[in-house]
mmCIF file of C-alpha atoms and ligand atoms in Angstrom:
data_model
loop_
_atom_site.group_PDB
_atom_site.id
_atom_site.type_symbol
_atom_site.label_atom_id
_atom_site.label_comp_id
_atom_site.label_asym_id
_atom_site.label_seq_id
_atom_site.Cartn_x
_atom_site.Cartn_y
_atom_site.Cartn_z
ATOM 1 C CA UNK A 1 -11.935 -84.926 -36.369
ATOM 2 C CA UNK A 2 -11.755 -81.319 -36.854
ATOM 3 C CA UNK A 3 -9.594 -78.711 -35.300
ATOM 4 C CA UNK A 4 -11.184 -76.314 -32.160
ATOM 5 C CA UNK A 5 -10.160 -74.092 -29.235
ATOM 6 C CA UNK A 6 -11.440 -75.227 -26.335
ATOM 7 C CA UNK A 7 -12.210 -73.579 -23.307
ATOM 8 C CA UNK A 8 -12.139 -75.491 -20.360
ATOM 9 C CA UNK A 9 -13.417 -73.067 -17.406
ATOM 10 C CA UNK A 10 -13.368 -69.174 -17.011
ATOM 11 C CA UNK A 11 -10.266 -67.444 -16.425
ATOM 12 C CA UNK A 12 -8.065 -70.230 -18.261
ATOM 13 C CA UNK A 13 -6.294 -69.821 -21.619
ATOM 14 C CA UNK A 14 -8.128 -71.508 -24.908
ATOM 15 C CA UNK A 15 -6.809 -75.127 -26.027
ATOM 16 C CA UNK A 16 -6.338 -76.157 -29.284
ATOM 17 C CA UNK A 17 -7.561 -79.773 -29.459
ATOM 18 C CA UNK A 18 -8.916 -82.772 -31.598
ATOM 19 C CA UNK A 19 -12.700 -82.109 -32.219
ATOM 20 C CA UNK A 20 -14.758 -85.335 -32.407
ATOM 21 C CA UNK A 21 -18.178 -83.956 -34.142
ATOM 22 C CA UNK A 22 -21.047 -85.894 -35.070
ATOM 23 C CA UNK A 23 -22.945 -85.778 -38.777
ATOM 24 C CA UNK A 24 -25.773 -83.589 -38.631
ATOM 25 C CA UNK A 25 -28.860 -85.075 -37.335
ATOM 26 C CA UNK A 26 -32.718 -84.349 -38.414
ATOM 27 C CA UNK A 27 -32.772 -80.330 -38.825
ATOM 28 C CA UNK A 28 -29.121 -79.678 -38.243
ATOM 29 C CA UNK A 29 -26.395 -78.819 -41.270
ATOM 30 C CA UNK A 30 -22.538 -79.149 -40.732
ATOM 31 C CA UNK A 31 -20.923 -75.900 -41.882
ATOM 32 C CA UNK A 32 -16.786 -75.723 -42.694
ATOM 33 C CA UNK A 33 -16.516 -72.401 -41.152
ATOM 34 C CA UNK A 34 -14.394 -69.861 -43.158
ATOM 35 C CA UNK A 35 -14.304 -66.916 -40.708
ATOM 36 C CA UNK A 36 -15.225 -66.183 -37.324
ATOM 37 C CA UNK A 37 -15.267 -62.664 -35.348
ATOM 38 C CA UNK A 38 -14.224 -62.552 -32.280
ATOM 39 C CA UNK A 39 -16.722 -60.400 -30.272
ATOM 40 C CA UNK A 40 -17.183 -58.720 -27.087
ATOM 41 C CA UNK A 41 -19.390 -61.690 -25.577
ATOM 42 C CA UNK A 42 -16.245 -64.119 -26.102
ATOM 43 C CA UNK A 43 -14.109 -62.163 -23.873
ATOM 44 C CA UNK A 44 -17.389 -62.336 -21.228
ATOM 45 C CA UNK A 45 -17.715 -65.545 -21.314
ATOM 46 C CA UNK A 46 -13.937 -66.538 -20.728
ATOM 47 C CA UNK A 47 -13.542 -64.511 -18.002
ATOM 48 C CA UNK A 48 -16.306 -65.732 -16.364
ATOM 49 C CA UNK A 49 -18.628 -62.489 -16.310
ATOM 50 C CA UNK A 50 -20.816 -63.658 -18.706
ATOM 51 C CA UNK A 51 -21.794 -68.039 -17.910
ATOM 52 C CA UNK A 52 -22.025 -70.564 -19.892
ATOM 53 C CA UNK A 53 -21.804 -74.570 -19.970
ATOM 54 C CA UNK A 54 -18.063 -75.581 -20.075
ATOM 55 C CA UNK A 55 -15.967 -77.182 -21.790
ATOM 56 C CA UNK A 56 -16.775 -74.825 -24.286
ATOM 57 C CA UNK A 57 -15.935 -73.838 -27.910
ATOM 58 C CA UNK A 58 -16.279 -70.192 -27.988
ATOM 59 C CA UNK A 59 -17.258 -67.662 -31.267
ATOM 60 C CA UNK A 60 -20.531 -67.075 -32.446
ATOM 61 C CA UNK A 61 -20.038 -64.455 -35.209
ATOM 62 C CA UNK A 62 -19.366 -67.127 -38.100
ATOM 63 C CA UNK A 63 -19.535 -67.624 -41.780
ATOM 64 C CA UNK A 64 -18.618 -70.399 -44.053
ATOM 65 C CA UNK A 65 -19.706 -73.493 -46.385
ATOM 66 C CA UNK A 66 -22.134 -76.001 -45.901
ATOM 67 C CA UNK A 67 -20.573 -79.468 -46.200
ATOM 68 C CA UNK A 68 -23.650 -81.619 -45.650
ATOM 69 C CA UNK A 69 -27.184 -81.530 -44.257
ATOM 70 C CA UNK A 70 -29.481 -83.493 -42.035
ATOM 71 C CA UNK A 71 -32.355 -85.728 -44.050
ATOM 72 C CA UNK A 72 -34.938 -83.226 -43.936
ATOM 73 C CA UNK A 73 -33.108 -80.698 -44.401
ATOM 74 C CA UNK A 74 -34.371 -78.485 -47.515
ATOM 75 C CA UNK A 75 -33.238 -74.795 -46.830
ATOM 76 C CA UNK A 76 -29.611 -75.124 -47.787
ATOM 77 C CA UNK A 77 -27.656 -77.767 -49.413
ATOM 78 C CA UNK A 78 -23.795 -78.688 -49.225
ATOM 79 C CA UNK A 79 -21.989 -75.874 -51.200
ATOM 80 C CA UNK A 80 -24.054 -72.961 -50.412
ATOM 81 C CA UNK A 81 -22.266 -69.813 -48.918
ATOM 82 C CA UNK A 82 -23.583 -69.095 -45.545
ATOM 83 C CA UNK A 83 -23.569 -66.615 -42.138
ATOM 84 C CA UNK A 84 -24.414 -67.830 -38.623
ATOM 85 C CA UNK A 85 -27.346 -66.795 -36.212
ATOM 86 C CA UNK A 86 -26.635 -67.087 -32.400
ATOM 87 C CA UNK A 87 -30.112 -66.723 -32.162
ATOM 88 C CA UNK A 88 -32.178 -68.341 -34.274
ATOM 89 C CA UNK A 89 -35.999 -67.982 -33.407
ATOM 90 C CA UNK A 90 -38.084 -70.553 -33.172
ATOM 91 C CA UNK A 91 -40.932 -69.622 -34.903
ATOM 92 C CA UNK A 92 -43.631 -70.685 -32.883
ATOM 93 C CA UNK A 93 -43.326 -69.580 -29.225
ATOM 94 C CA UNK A 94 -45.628 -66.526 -28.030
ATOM 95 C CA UNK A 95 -42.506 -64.314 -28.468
ATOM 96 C CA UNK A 96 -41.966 -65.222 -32.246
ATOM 97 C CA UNK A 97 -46.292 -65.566 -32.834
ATOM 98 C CA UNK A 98 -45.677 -61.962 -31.436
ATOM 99 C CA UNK A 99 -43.306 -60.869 -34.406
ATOM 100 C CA UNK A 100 -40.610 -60.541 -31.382
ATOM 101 C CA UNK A 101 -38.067 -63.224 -32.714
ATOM 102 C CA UNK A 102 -35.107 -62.144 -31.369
ATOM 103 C CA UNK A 103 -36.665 -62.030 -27.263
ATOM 104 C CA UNK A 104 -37.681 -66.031 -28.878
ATOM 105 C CA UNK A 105 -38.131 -68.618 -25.756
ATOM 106 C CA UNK A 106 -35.880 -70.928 -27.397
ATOM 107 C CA UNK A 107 -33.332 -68.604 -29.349
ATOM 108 C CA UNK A 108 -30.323 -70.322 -27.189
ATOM 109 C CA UNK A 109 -31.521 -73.577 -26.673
ATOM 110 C CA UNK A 110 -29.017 -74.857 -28.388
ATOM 111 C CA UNK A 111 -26.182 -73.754 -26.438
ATOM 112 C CA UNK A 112 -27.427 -75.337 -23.207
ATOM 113 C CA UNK A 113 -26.755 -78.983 -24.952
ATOM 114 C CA UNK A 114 -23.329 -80.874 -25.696
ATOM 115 C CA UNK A 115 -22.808 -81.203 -29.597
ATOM 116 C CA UNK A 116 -19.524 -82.504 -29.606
ATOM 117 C CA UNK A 117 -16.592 -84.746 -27.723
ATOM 118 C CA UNK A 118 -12.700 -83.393 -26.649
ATOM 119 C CA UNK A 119 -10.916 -86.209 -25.317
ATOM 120 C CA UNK A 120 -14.039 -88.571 -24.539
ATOM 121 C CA UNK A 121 -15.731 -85.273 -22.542
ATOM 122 C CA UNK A 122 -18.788 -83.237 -23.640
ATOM 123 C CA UNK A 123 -18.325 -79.963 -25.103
ATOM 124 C CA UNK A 124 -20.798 -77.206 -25.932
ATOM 125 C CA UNK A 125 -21.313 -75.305 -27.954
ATOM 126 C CA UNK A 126 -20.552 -71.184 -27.224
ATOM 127 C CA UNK A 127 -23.725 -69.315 -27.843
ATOM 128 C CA UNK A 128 -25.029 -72.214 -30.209
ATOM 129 C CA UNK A 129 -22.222 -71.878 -32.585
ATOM 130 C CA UNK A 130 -19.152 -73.254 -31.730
ATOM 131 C CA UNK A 131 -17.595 -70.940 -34.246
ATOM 132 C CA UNK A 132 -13.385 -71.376 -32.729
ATOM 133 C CA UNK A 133 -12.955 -74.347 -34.751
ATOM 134 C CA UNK A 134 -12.722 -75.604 -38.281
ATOM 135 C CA UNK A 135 -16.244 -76.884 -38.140
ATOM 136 C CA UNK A 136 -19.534 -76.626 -36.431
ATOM 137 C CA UNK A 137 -22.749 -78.040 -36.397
ATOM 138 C CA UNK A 138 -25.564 -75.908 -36.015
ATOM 139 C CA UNK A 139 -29.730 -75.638 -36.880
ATOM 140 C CA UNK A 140 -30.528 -75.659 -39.945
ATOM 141 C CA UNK A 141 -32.732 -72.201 -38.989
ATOM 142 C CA UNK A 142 -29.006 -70.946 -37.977
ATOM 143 C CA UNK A 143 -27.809 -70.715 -41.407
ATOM 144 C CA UNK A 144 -28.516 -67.684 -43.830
ATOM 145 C CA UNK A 145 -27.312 -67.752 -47.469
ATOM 146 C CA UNK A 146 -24.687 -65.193 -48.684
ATOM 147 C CA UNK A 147 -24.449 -63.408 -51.924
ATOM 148 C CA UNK A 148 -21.204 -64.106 -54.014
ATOM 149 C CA UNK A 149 -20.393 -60.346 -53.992
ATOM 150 C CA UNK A 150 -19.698 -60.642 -50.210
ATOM 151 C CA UNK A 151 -16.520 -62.307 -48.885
ATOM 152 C CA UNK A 152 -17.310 -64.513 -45.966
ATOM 153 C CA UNK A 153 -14.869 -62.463 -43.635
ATOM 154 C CA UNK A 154 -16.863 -59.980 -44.096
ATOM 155 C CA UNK A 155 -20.156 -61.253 -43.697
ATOM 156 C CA UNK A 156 -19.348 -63.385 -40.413
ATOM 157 C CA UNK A 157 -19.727 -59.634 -38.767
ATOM 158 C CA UNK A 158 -23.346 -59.655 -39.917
ATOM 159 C CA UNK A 159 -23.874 -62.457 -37.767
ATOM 160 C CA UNK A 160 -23.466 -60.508 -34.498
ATOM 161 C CA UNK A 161 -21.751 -57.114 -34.261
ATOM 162 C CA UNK A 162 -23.410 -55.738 -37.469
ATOM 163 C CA UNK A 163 -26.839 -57.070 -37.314
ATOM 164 C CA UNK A 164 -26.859 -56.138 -33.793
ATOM 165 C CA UNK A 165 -25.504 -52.827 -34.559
ATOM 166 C CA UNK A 166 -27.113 -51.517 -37.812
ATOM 167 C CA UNK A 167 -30.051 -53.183 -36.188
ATOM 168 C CA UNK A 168 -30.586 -50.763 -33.095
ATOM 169 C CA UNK A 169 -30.741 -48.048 -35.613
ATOM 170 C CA UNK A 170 -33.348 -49.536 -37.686
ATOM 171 C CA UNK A 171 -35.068 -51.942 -35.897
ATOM 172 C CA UNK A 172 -35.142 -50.812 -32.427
ATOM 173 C CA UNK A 173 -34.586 -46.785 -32.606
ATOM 174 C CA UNK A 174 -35.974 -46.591 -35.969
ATOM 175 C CA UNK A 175 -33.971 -43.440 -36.735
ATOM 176 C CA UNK A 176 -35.187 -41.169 -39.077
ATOM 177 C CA UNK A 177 -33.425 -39.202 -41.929
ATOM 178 C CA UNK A 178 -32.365 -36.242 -41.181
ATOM 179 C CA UNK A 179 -32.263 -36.408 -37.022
ATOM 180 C CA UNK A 180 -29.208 -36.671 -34.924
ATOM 181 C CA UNK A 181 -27.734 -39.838 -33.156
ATOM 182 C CA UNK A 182 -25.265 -39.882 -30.420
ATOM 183 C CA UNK A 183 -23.182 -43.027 -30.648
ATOM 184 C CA UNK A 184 -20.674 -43.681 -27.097
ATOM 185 C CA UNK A 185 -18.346 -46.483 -27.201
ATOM 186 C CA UNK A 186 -16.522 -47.252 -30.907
ATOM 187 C CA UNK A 187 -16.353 -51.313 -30.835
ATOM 188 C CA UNK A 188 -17.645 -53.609 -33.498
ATOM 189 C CA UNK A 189 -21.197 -52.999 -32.386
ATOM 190 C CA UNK A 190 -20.599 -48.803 -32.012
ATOM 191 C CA UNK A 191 -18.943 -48.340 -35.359
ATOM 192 C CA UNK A 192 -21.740 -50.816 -36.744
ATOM 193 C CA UNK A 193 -24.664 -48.359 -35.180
ATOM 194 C CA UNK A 194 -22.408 -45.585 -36.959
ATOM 195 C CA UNK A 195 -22.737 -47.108 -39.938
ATOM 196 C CA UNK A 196 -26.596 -47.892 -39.806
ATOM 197 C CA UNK A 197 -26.956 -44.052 -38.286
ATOM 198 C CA UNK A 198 -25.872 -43.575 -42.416
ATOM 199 C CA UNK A 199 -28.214 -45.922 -43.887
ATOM 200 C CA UNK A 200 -30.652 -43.963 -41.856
ATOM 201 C CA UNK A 201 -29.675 -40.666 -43.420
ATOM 202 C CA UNK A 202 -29.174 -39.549 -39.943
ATOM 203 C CA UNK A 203 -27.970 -35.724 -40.138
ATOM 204 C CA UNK A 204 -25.174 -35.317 -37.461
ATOM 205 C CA UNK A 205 -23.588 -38.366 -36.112
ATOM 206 C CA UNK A 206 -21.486 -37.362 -33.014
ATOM 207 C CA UNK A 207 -19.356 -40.025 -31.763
ATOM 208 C CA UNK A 208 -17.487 -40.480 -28.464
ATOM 209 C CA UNK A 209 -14.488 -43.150 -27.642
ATOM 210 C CA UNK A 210 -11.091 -42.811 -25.562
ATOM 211 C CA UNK A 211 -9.725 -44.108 -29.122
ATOM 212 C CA UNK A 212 -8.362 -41.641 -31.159
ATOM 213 C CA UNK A 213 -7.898 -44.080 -33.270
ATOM 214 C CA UNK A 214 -11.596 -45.493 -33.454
ATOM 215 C CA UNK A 215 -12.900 -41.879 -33.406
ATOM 216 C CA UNK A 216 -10.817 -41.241 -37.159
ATOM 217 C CA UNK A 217 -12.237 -44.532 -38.242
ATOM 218 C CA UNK A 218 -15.967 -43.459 -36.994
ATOM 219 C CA UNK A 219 -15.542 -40.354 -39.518
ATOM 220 C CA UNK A 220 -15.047 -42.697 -42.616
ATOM 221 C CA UNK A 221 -17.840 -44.185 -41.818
ATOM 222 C CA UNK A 222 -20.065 -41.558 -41.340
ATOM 223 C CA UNK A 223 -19.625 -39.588 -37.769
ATOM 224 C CA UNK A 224 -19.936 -35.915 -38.305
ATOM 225 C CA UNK A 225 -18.174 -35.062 -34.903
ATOM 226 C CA UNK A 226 -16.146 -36.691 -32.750
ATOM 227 C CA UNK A 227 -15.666 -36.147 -28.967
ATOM 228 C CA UNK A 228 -12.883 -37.718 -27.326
ATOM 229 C CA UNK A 229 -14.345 -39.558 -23.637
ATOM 230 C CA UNK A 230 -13.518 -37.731 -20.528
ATOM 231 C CA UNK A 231 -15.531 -34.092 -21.455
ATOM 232 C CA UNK A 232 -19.217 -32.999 -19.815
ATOM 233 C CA UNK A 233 -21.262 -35.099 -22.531
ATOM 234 C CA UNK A 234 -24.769 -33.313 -22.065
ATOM 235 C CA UNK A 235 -22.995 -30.069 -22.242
ATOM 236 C CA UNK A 236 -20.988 -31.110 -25.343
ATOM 237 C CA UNK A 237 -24.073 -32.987 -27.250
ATOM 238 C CA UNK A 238 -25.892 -29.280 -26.404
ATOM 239 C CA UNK A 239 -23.560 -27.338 -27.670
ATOM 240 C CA UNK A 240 -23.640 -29.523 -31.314
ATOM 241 C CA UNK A 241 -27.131 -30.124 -31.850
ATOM 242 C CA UNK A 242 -29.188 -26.075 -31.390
ATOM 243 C CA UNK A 243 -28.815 -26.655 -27.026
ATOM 244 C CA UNK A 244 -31.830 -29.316 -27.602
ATOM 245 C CA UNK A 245 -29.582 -32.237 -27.579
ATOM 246 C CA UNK A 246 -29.535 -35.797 -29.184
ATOM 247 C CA UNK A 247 -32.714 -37.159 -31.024
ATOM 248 C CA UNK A 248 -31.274 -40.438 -30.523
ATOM 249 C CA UNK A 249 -28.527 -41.792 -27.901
ATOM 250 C CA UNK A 250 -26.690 -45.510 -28.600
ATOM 251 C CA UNK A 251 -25.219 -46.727 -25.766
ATOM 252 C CA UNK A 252 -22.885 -49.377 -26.486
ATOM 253 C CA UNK A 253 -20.388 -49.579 -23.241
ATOM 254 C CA UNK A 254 -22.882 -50.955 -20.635
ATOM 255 C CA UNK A 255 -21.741 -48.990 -17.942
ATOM 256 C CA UNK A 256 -24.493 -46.729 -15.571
ATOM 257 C CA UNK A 257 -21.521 -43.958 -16.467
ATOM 258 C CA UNK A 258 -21.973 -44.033 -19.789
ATOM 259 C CA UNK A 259 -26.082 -44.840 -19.859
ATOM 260 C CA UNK A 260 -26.720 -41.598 -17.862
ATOM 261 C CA UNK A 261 -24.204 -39.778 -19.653
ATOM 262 C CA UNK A 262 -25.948 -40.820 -22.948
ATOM 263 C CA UNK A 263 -29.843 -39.997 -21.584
ATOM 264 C CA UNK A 264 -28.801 -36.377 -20.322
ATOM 265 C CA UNK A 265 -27.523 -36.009 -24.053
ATOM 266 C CA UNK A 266 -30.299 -36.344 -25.607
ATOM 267 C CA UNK A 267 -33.107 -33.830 -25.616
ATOM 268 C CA UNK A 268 -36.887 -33.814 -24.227
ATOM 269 C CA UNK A 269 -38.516 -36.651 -25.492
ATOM 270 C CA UNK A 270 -35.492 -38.208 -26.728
ATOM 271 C CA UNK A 271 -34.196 -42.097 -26.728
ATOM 272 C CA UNK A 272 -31.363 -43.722 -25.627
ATOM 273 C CA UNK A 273 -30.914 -47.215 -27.090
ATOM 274 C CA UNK A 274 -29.170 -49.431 -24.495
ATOM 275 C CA UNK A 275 -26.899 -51.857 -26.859
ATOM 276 C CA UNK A 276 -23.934 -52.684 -24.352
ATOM 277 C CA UNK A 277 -24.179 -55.329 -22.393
ATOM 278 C CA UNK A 278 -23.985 -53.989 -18.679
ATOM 279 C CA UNK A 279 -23.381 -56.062 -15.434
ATOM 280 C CA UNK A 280 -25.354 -56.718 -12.712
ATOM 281 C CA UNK A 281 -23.756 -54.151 -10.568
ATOM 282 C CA UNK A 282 -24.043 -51.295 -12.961
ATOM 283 C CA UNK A 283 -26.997 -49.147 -10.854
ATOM 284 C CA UNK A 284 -27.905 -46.270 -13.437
ATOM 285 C CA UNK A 285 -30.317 -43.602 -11.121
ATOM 286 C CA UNK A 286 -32.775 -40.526 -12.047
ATOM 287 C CA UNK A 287 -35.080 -39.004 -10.359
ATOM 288 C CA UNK A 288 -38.591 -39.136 -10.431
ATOM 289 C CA UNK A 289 -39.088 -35.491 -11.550
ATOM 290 C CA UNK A 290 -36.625 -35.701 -14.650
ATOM 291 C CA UNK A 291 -38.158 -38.981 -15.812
ATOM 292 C CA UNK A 292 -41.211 -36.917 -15.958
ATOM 293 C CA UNK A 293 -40.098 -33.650 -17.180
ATOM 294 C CA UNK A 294 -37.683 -34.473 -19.991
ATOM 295 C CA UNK A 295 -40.088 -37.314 -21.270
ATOM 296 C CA UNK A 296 -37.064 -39.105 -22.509
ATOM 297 C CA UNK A 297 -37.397 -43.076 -23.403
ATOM 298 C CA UNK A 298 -34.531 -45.270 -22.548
ATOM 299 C CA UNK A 299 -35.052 -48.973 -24.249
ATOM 300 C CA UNK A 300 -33.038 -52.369 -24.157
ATOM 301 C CA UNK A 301 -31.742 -53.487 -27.634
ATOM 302 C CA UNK A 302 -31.595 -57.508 -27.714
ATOM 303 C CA UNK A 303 -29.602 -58.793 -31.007
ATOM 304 C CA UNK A 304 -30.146 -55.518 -32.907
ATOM 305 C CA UNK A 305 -34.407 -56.166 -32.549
ATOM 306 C CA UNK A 306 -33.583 -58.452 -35.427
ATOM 307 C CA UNK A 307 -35.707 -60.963 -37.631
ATOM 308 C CA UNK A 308 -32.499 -62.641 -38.474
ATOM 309 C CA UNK A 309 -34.252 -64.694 -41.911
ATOM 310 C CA UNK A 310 -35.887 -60.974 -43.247
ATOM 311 C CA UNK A 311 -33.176 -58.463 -41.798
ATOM 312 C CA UNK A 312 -29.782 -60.591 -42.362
ATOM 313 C CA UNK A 313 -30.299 -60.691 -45.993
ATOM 314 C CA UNK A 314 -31.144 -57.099 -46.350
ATOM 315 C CA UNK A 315 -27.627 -56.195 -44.795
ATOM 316 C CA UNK A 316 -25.613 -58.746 -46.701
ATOM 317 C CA UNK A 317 -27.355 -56.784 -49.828
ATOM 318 C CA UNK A 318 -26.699 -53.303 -48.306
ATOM 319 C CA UNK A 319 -22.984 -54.392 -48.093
ATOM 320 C CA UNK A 320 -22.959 -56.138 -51.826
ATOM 321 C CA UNK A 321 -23.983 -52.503 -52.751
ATOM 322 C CA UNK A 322 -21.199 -51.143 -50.286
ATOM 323 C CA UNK A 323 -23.777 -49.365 -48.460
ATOM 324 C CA UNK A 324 -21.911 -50.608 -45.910
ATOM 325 C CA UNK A 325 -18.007 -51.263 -45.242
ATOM 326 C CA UNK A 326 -17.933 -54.653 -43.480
ATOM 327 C CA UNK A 327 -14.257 -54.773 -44.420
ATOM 328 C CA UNK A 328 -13.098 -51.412 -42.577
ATOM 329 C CA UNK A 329 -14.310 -53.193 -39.013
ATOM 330 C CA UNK A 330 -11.804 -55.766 -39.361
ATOM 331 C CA UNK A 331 -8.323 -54.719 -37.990
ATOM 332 C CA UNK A 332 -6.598 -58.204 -37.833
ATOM 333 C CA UNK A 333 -7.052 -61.487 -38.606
ATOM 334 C CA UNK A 334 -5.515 -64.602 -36.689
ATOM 335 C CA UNK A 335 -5.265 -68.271 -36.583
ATOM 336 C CA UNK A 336 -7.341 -70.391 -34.166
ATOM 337 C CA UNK A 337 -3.986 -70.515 -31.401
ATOM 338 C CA UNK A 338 -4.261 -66.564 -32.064
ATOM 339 C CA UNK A 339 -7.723 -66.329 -30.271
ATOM 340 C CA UNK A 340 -6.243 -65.339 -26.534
ATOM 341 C CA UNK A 341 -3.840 -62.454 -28.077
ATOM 342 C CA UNK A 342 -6.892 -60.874 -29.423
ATOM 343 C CA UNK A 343 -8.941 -60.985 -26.052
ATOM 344 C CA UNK A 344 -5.974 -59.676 -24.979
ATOM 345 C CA UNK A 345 -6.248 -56.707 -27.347
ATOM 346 C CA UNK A 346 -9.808 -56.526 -26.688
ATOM 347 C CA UNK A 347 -9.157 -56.155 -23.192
ATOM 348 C CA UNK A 348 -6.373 -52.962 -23.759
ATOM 349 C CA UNK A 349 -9.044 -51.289 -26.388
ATOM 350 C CA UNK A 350 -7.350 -51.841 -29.128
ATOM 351 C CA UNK A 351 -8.767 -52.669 -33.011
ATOM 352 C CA UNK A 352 -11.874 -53.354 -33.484
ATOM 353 C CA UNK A 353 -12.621 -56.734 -35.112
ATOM 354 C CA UNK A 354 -10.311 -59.983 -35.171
ATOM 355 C CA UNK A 355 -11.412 -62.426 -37.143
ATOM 356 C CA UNK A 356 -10.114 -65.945 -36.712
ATOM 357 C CA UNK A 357 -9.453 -67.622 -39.714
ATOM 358 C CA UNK A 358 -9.656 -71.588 -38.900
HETATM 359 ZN ZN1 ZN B 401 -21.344 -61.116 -30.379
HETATM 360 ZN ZN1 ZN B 402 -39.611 -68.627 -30.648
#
């Protein structure tokens, strides 16, 4: 028995409760997990605007120890340091044969099937991990080996916000050094695509948040200007970058507010990068002449773009070289009956990462 929070249906508080977890079968390992983000996706899916199969044990940016495999197990072995995937790709659909892993056909499969018991019911497990609890039991393809140099608090983050983040910049936008990137919305994710915008060797990095706060924190990490939300963006952008406007936008709200206010920014034949996940009654609108005249690109960023087993290891180095801070994104940690406070926070904008510590 290990210990989990539990979450029963949307809109209800977490429960702490007796886990009953199986070994791990043929291709599965059992991790003790050490550390555990608690992202914006958690908060979705407990208040109901993002679904998923309940009961449910939430958290799905993890890191830990393996504690034992299944018997064919050979890519990790009890001991080994490891992070999370949410998404692990299959490897053989036509998305992965396509060298698209992270848009992979069966990247959540494991989610959609029980993998525990609370109380003789079936639980699932949130976005395949099941990472609100002491232990989890996950693919083995789910687990990614981290260097001693990097603390496991720290490298949980690379299993969502971070890869996502630092991802969109050099996966998906493929930023170049030297232009300038527009980042709107200072969460995990934001300050992560702030952060890759400096691996990039991006020149100006103009950030925008209602955060005071986040907009400081954005500097250390690499923003060259900050704009505090509320102004005329475009106008503002226009003003910093020679009237031309943003080579790059990163959207990382979701709202049609801030997706339009991040495509006017940038200049002809710019891109906005749509990282934020939006909801299905966020209408963004243009017209059929400015599509055409500014020849801008707007693209969808799933997971960063990521090939989690080739680009996971590459940021866990990057932050062993303290290319980047992983430790500056977290701004509290909590125990698993602390999980609810920080949705709470979440909710009111405040911090940036929690990381529950089971
Ligand atoms: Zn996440
Ligand atoms: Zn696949």
């Amino acid at each position: 028995m290990v210990r989990a929070a539990v979450l029963s249906a949307p809109g209800e508080r977490l429960r702490l409760a007796e886990l009953e977890l199986p070994e791990p079968g043929p291709g599965q390992v059992r991790v003790q997990i050490a550390a555990t983000g608690v992202c914006h996706s958690d908060l979705s899916l407990a208040r109901g605007t993002l679904r998923a199969p309940m009961p449910v044990v939430l958290g799905h940016e993890s890191a830990g120890t393996v504690v034992s495999v299944g018997a064919d197990v050979t890519s990790c072995a009890p001991g080994d340091r490891v992070v999370l995937c949410w998404a692990p790709p299959c490897g053989a659909c036509w998305f992965c044969a396509e060298d698209e892993p992270w848009l992979c056909e069966h990247a959540s499969d494991a989610a959609a099937a029980p993998y525990a018991m609370v109380d003789g019911v079936e639980v699932y497990p949130g976005l395949s991990t099941g990472g609100f609890a002491e232990q989890t039991v996950v693919s083995a393809r789910a687990v990614v080996r981290v260097p001693d140099a990097v603390p496991l608090e720290h490298a949980a983050l690379v299993g969502c916000a971070v890869m996502t983040g630092v991802g969109a910049v050099l996966n998906t936008a493929k930023v170049r050094a030297g232009q300038s990137v527009l980042v709107v919305g200072l969460g995990g994710v934001g300050l992560s695509v702030v952060q890759g915008a400096r691996l990039a060797g991006a020149g100006q990095v103009v950030v925008v948040d209602r955060s005071p706060d986040k907009l400081e924190l954005a500097r250390t990490m690499g923003a060259t200007d900050v704009l505090e939300a509320g102004g005329e963006l475009a106008k503002q952008v226009r003003a910093l970058t020679g009237r031309r406007g943003a080579d790059h936008a990163f959207d990382c709200v979701g709202l049609a507010e801030t997706i339009r206010a991040c495509w006017s920014a940038t200049r002809r034949g710019g891109t906005t990068t749509i990282v934020g996940i939006g909801g299905k009654e966020q209408q963004v609108s243009f017209t059929a002449l400015e599509l055409f005249h500014f020849a801008r690109t707007v693209q969808g960023c799933v997971y960063g773009s990521t090939d989690p087993l080739r680009d996971i290891p590459t940021i866990l180095d990057h932050a062993a070289a303290g290319r980047l801070d992983l430790g500056a994104l977290i701004t509290g940690t909590v125990g698993l009956d602390g999980i609810d406070g920080a949705f709470e926070a979440m909710e009111a904008g405040q911090g940036v990462r929690t990381v529950v510590l089971p």
